[in-house]
Coordinates of C-alpha atoms and ligand atoms in Angstrom, one line a residue:
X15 CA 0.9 -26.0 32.7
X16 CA 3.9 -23.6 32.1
X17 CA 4.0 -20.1 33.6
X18 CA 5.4 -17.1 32.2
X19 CA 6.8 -14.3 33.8
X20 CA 6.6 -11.0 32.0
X21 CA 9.1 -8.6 33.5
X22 CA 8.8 -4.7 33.1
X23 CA 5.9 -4.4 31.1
X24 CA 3.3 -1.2 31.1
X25 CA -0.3 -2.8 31.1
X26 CA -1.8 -0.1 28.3
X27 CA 1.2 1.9 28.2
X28 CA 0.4 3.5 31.5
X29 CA 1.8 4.2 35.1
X30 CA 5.3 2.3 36.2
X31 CA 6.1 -1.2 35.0
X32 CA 5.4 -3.5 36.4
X33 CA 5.5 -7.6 36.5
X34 CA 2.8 -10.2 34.9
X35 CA 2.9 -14.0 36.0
X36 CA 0.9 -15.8 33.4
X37 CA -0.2 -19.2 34.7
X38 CA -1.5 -22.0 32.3
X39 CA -4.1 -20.1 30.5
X40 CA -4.7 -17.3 32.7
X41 CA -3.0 -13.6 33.9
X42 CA -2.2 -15.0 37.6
X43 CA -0.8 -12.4 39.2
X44 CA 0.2 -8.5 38.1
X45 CA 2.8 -6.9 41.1
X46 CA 5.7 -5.3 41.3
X47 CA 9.1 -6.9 41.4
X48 CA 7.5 -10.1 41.5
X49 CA 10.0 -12.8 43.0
X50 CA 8.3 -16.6 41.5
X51 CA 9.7 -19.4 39.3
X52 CA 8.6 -19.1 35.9
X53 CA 9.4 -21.5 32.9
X54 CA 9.9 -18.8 30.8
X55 CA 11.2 -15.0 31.5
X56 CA 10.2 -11.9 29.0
X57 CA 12.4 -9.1 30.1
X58 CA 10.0 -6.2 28.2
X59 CA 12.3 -3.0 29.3
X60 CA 9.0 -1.1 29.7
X61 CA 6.7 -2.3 26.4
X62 CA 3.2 -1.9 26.2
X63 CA 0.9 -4.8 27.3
X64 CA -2.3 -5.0 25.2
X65 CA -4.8 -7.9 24.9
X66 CA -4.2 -10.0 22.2
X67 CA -5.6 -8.5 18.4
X68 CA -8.8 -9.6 16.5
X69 CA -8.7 -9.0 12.9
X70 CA -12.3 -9.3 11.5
X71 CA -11.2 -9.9 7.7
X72 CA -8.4 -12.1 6.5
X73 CA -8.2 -14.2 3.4
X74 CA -6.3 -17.5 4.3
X75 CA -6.8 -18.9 1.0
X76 CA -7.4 -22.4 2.4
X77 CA -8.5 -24.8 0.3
X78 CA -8.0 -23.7 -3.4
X79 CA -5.3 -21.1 -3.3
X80 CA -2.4 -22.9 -1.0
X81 CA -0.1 -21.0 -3.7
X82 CA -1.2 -17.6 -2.1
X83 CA -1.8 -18.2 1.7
X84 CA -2.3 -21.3 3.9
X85 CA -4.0 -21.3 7.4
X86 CA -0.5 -22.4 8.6
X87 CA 1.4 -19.3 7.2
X88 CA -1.9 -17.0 7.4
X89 CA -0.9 -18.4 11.6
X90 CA 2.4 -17.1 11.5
X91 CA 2.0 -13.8 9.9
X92 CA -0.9 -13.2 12.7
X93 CA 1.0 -14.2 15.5
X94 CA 4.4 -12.4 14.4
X95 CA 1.7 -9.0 14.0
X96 CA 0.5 -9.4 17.8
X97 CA -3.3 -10.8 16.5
X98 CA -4.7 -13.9 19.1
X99 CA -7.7 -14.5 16.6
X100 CA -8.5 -13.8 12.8
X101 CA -11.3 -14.1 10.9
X102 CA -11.0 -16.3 7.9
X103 CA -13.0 -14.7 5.3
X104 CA -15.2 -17.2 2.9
X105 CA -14.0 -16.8 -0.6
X106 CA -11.5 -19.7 -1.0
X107 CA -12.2 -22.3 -3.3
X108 CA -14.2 -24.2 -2.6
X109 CA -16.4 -21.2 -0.7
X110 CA -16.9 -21.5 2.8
X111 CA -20.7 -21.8 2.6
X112 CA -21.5 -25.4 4.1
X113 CA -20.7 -27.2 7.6
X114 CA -17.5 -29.3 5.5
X115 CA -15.4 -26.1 4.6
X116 CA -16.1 -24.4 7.8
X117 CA -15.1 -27.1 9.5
X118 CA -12.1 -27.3 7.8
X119 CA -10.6 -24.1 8.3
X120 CA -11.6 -23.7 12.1
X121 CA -9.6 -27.7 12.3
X122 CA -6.7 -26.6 10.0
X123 CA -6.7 -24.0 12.7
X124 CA -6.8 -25.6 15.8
X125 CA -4.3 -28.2 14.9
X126 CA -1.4 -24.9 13.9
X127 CA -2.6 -23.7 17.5
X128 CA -0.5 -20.1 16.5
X129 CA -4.1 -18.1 16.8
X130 CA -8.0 -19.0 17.0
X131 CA -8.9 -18.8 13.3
X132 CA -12.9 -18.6 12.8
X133 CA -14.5 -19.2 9.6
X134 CA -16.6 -16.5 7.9
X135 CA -19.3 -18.3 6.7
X136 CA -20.7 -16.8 3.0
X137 CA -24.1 -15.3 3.0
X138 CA -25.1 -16.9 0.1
X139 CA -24.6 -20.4 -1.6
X140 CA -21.4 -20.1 -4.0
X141 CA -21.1 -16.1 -3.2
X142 CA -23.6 -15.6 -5.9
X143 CA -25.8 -13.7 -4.1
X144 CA -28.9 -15.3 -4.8
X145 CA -29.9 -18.0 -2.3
X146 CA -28.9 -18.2 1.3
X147 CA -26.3 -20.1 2.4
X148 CA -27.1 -22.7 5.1
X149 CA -26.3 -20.2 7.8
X150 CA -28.2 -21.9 10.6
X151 CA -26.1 -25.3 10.0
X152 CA -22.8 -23.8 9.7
X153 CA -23.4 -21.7 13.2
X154 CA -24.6 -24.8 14.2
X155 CA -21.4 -26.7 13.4
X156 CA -18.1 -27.6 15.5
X157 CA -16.7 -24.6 14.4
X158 CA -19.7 -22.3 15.6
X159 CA -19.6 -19.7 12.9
X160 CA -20.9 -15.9 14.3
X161 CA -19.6 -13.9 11.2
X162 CA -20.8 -14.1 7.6
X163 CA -20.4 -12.8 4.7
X164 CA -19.8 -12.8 0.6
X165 CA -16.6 -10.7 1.0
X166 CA -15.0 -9.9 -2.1
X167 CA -18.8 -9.6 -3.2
X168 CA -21.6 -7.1 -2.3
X169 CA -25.3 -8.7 -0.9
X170 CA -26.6 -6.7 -3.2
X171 CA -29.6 -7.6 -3.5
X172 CA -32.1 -6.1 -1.2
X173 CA -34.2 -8.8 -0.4
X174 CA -31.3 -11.3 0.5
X175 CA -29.6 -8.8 2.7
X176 CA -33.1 -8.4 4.7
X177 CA -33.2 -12.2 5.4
X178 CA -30.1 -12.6 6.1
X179 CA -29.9 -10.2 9.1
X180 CA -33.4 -11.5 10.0
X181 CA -31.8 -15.3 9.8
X182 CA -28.3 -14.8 11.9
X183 CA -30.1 -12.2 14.5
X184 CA -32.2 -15.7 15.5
X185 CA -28.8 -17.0 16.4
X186 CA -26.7 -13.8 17.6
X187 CA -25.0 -13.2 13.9
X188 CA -24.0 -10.8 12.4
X189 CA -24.0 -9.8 8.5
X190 CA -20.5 -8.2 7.2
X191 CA -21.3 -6.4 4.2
X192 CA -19.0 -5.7 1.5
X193 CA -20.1 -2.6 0.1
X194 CA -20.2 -2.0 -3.5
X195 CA -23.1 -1.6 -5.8
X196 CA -21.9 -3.7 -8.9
X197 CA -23.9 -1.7 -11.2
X198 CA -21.9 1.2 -10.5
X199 CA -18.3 -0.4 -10.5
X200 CA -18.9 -2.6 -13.8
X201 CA -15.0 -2.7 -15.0
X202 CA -13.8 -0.5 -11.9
X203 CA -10.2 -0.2 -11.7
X204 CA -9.3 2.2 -9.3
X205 CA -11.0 5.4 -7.0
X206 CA -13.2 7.6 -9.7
X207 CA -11.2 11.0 -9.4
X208 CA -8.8 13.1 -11.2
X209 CA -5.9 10.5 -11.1
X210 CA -8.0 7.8 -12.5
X211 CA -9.3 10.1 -15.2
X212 CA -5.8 10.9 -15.8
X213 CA -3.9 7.1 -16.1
X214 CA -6.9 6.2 -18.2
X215 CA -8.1 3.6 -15.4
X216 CA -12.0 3.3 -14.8
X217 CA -13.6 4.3 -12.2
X218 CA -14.7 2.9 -8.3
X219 CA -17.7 6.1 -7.5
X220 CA -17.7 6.4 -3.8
X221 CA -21.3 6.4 -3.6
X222 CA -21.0 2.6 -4.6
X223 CA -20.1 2.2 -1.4
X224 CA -22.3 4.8 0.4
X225 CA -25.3 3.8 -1.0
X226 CA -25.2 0.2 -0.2
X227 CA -23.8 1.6 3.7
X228 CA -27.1 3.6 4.1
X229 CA -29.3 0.9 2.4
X230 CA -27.9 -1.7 5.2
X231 CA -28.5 0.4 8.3
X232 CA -31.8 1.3 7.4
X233 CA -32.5 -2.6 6.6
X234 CA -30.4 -3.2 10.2
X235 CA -32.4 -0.7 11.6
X236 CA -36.1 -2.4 10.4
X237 CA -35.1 -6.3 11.1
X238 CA -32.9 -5.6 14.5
X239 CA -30.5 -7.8 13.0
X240 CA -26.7 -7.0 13.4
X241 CA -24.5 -5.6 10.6
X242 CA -20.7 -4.9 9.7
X243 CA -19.4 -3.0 6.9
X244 CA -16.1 -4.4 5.9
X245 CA -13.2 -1.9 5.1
X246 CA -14.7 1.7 5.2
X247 CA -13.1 4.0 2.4
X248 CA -15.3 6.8 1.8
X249 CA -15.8 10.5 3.7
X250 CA -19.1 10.1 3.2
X251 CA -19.3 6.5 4.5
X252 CA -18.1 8.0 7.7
X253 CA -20.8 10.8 7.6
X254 CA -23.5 7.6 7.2
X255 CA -22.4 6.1 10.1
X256 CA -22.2 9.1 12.1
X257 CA -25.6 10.0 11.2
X258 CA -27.0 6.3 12.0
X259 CA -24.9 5.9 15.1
X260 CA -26.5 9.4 16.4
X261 CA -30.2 8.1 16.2
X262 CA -31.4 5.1 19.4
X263 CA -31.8 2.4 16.6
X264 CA -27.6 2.6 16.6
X265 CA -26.4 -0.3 18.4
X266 CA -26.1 -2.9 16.2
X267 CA -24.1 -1.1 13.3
X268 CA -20.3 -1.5 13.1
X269 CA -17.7 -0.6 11.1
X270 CA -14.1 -1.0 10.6
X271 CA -10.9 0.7 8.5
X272 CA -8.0 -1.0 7.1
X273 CA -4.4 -0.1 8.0
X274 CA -3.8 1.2 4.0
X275 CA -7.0 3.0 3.9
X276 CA -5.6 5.3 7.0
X277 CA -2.5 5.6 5.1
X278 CA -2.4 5.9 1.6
X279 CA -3.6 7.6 -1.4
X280 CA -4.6 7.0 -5.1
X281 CA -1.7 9.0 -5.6
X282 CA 0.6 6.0 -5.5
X283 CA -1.2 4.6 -8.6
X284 CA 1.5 7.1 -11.0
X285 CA 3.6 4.0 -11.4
X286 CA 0.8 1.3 -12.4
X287 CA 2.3 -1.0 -9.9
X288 CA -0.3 -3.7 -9.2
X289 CA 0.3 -4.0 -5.7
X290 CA -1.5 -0.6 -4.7
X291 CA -4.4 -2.3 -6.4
X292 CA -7.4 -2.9 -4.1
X293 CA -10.7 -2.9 -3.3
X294 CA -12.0 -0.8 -2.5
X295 CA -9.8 1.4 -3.6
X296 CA -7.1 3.7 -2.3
X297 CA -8.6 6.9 -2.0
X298 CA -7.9 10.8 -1.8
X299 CA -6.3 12.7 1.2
X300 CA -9.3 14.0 2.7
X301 CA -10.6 10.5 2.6
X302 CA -7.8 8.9 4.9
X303 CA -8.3 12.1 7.2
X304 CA -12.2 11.8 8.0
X305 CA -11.1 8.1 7.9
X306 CA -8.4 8.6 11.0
X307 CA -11.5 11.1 12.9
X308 CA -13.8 8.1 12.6
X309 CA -11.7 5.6 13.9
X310 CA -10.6 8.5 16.6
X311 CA -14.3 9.3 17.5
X312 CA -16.0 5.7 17.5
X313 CA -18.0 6.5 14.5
X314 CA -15.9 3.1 12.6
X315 CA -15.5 0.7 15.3
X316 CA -12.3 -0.8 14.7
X317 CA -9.3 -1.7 12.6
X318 CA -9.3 -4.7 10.1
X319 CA -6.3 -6.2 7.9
X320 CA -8.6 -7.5 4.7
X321 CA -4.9 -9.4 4.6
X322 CA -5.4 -10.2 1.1
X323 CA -2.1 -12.3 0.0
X324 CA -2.0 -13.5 -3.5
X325 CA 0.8 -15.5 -5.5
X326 CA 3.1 -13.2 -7.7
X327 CA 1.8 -14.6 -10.9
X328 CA -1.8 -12.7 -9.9
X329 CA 0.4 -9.5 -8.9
X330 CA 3.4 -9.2 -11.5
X331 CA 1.2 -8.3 -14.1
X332 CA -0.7 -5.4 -15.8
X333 CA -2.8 -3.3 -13.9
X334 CA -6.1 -4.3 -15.3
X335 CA -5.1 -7.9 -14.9
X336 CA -3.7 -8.1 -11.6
X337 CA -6.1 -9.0 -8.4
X338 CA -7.1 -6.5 -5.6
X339 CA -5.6 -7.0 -2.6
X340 CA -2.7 -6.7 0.1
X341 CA -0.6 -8.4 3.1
X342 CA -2.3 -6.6 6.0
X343 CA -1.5 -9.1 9.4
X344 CA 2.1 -7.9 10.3
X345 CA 2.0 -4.2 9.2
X346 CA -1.5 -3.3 10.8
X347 CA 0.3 -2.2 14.1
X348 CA 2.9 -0.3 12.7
X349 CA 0.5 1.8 10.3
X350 CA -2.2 2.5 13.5
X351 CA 0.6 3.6 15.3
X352 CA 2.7 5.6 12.5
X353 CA -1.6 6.9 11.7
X354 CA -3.5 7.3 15.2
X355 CA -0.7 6.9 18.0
X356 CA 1.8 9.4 16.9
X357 CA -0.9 11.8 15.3
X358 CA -2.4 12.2 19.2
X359 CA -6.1 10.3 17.6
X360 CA -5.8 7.3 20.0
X361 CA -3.0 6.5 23.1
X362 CA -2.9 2.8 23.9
X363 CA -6.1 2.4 25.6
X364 CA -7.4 3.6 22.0
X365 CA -5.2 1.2 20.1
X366 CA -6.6 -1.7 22.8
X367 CA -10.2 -0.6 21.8
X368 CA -10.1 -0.5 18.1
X369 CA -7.1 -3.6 17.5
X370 CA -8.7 -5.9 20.3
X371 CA -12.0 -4.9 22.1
X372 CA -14.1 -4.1 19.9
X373 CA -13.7 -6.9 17.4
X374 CA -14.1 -9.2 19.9
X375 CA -17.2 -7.7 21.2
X376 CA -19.1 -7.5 17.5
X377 CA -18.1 -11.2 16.7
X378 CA -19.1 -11.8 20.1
X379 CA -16.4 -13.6 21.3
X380 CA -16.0 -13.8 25.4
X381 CA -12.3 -14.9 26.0
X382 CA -10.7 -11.9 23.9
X383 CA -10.8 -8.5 23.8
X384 CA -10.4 -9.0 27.4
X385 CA -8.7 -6.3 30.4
X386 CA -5.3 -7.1 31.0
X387 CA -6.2 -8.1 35.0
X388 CA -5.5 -10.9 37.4
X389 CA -8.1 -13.6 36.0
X390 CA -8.4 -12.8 32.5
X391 CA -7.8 -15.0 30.1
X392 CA -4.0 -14.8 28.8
X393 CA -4.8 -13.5 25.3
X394 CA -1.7 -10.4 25.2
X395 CA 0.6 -8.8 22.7
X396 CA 3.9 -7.3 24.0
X397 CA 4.6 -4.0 21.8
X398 CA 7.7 -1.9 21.7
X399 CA 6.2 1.2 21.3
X400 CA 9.6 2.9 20.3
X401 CA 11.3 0.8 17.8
X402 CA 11.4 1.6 14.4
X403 CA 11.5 -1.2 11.5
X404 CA 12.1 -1.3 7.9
X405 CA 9.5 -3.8 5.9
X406 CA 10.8 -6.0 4.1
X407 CA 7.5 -8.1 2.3
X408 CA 10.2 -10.8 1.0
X409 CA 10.4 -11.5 4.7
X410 CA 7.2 -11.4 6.2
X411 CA 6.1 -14.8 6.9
X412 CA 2.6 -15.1 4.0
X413 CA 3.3 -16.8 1.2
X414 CA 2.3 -13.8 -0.9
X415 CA 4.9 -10.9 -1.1
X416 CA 2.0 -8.3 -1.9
X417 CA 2.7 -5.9 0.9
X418 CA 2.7 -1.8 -0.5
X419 CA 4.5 -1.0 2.8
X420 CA 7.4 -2.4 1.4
X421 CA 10.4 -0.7 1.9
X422 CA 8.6 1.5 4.5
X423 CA 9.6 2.4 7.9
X424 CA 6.9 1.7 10.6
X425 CA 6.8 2.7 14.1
X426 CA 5.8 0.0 17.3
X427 CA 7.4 -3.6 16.8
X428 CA 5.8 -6.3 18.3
X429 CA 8.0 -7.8 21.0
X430 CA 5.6 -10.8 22.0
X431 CA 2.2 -12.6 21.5
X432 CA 0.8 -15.3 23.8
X433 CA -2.2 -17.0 23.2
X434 CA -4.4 -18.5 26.2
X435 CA -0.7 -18.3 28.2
X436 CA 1.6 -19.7 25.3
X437 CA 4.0 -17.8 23.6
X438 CA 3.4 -18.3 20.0
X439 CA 6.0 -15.2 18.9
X440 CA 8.5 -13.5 20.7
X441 CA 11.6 -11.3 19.4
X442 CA 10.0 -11.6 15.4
X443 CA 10.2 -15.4 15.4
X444 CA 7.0 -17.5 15.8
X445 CA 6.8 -20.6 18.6
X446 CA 5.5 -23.4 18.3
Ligands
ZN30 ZN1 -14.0 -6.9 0.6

């Protein structure tokens, strides 16, 4: 059992700094000036001392697309961003939607020992969205899957979506929807608005996502069973939730935002470079504003990477043939910080809620997410809150180079992660 001694820190950015022993697994002992042997000595100069981040969505790309992503480099990126678990979303190749790939990924996982990666298991067999997946076997299974869903795909069907959240609420599931009616974004190519109309690029209508939002809560609502929408993008998505979250059926609807939809607009799209490409898609100013208030106000739970990487042949190409997606796992601080920290929308006990407590709490996961107290389990992230760093995506540590922060500076670098007491990154490098 090693200890570590973190020196100076400020648990959620608050009061004096002060000194945390971390013993084996656990926070031992939080003091001042604390005089014990440690294997290991942090001097943090002040940082902020969060628990550990959960991102709900990240591709891994393990099996199928090793050229994009591996669980081992997926790992590294999320312990060099400050995250202690990631959710491994079920669209590889083959899908996620049996005991064998599950399995797999939660191993692959284990065996890297950087972060707890959990499978996603898909909603239905193949993502199709006609036939449940076996959901009960995979929840069932050594890697104990909580979280599904067709990401990448809408449940768009009605009927499926109904069984599903009356299947996983037998078994404390939950259903994370990606949002998108397909009969509305046949050929989409980015956010339906003036600058699509005007680069000749067809349309993603809002109300694709809104009306598959408002179906879901009122199907949550009916079966009691418990529902996510993935990556928020809309105004009006955020008025949906508001409105559902305001009547007693609320609870069991959550949300979350991605760093770029808090940051950026379609207005980057002027150059046709691939890598703004996403879905959903960037959308207009006012979008990211109501976007910011919900995260602000509780209305969208938390924030989520939807870390897409993807290989450079699937990026350096034409707009129309390129894939959706971008790096997410070791920009999300900076952009919540740079979006909700130095706005005034959230201080650190905000940042704490949306980055680490309240993931934890919808995937229903018991040893993160946790206070940074004597007793807890050691699950932290060690933030500078004042340094300022250039991206650089030819440096990050995914495989894919896909990050549309490149080049940008960001605000809050993270100084250290340590996962159940083990430092798996300090100073920008990761430990193993
Ligand atoms: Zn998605």
């Amino acid at each position: 059992m090693s200890r570590v001694l973190l020196k100076d820190v400020r648990p959620y950015g608050e009061g004096e700094p002060v000194d945390v022993l971390v013993d084996g697994e656990v926070i031992a002992e939080i003091g001042t000036e604390l005089e014990v042997d440690a294997d290991e000595i942090v001097h943090a100069g002040g940082a902020v001392l969060l628990p550990g981040f959960v991102d709900l969505h990240t591709h891994l790309r393990e099996p199928g697309r090793e050229d994009a992503e591996t669980v081992e480099t997926g790992s590294m990126a999320a312990a060099l961003g400050g995250y202690t678990a990631v959710f491994a979303m079920a669209n590889t190749d083959p899908v996620a939607d049996n005991a064998v790939v599950v399995e797999h990924v939660w191993r692959r996982g284990r065996e890297i020992g950087l972060v707890d990666v959990h499978p996603v298991g898909a909603v239905t067999v193949g993502l199709k969205g006609e036939k449940l997946a076996e959901l009960g076997t995979m929840a069932r299974s050594a890697a104990g899957v909580r979280v599904f869903s067709d990401d990448g795909h809408c449940v768009h069907d009605p009927l499926i979506m109904r069984r599903a959240l009356e299947y996983t609420s037998s078994f404390g599931g939950v259903v994370a929807q990606h949002a998108e009616e397909p009969r509305l974004t046949v050929g989409a190519q980015a956010h339906e608005g003036a600058n699509a109309a005007r680069l000749g690029l067809a349309g993603w209508p809002a109300p694709a996502e809104e009306a598959i939002v408002a179906r879901d809560c009122l199907l949550a609502g009916h079966t009691g069973g418990a529902l996510h929408i993935c990556h928020v993008s809309t105004a009006g998505t955020a008025e949906i939730l508001r409105w559902w979250k305001s009547r007693d059926a609320a609870g069991r609807v959550s949300a979350e935002v991605t760093p770029h939809h808090l940051l950026l607009t379609d207005d980057r799209l002027d150059t046709y470079d691939p890598v703004n490409k996403v879905n959903p898609p960037l959308r207009t100013e006012a979008d990211v504003l109501a976007l910011r208030r919900a995260l602000a106000d509780g209305t969208v739970d938390c924030v989520a990477t939807d870390h897409a990487p993807h290989a450079a042949q699937d990026k350096d190409c034409e707009w129309s043939a390129a894939r959706p997606g971008m790096l997410g796992l070791q920009t999300a601080l900076g952009v919540v910080v740079h979006t909700m920290v130095r706005t005034g929308l959230l201080d650190w006990r905000g940042v704490a809620r949306v980055m680490s407590e309240r993931p934890a709490e919808i995937a229903g996961l018991a040893d993160q997410g946790r206070p940074v107290a004597a007793g807890e389990p050691a699950n932290l992230v060690l933030v500078d809150p004042d340094a300022e760093w250039t991206v650089r995506a030819a440096e990050l540590a995914s495989l894919g180079q896909n990050s549309p922060f490149d080049g940008m500076r960001l605000p809050g670098r993270v100084v250290a992660t340590l996962l159940r007491g083990r430092l798996t990154a300090h100073e920008g490098k990761v430990r193993r």
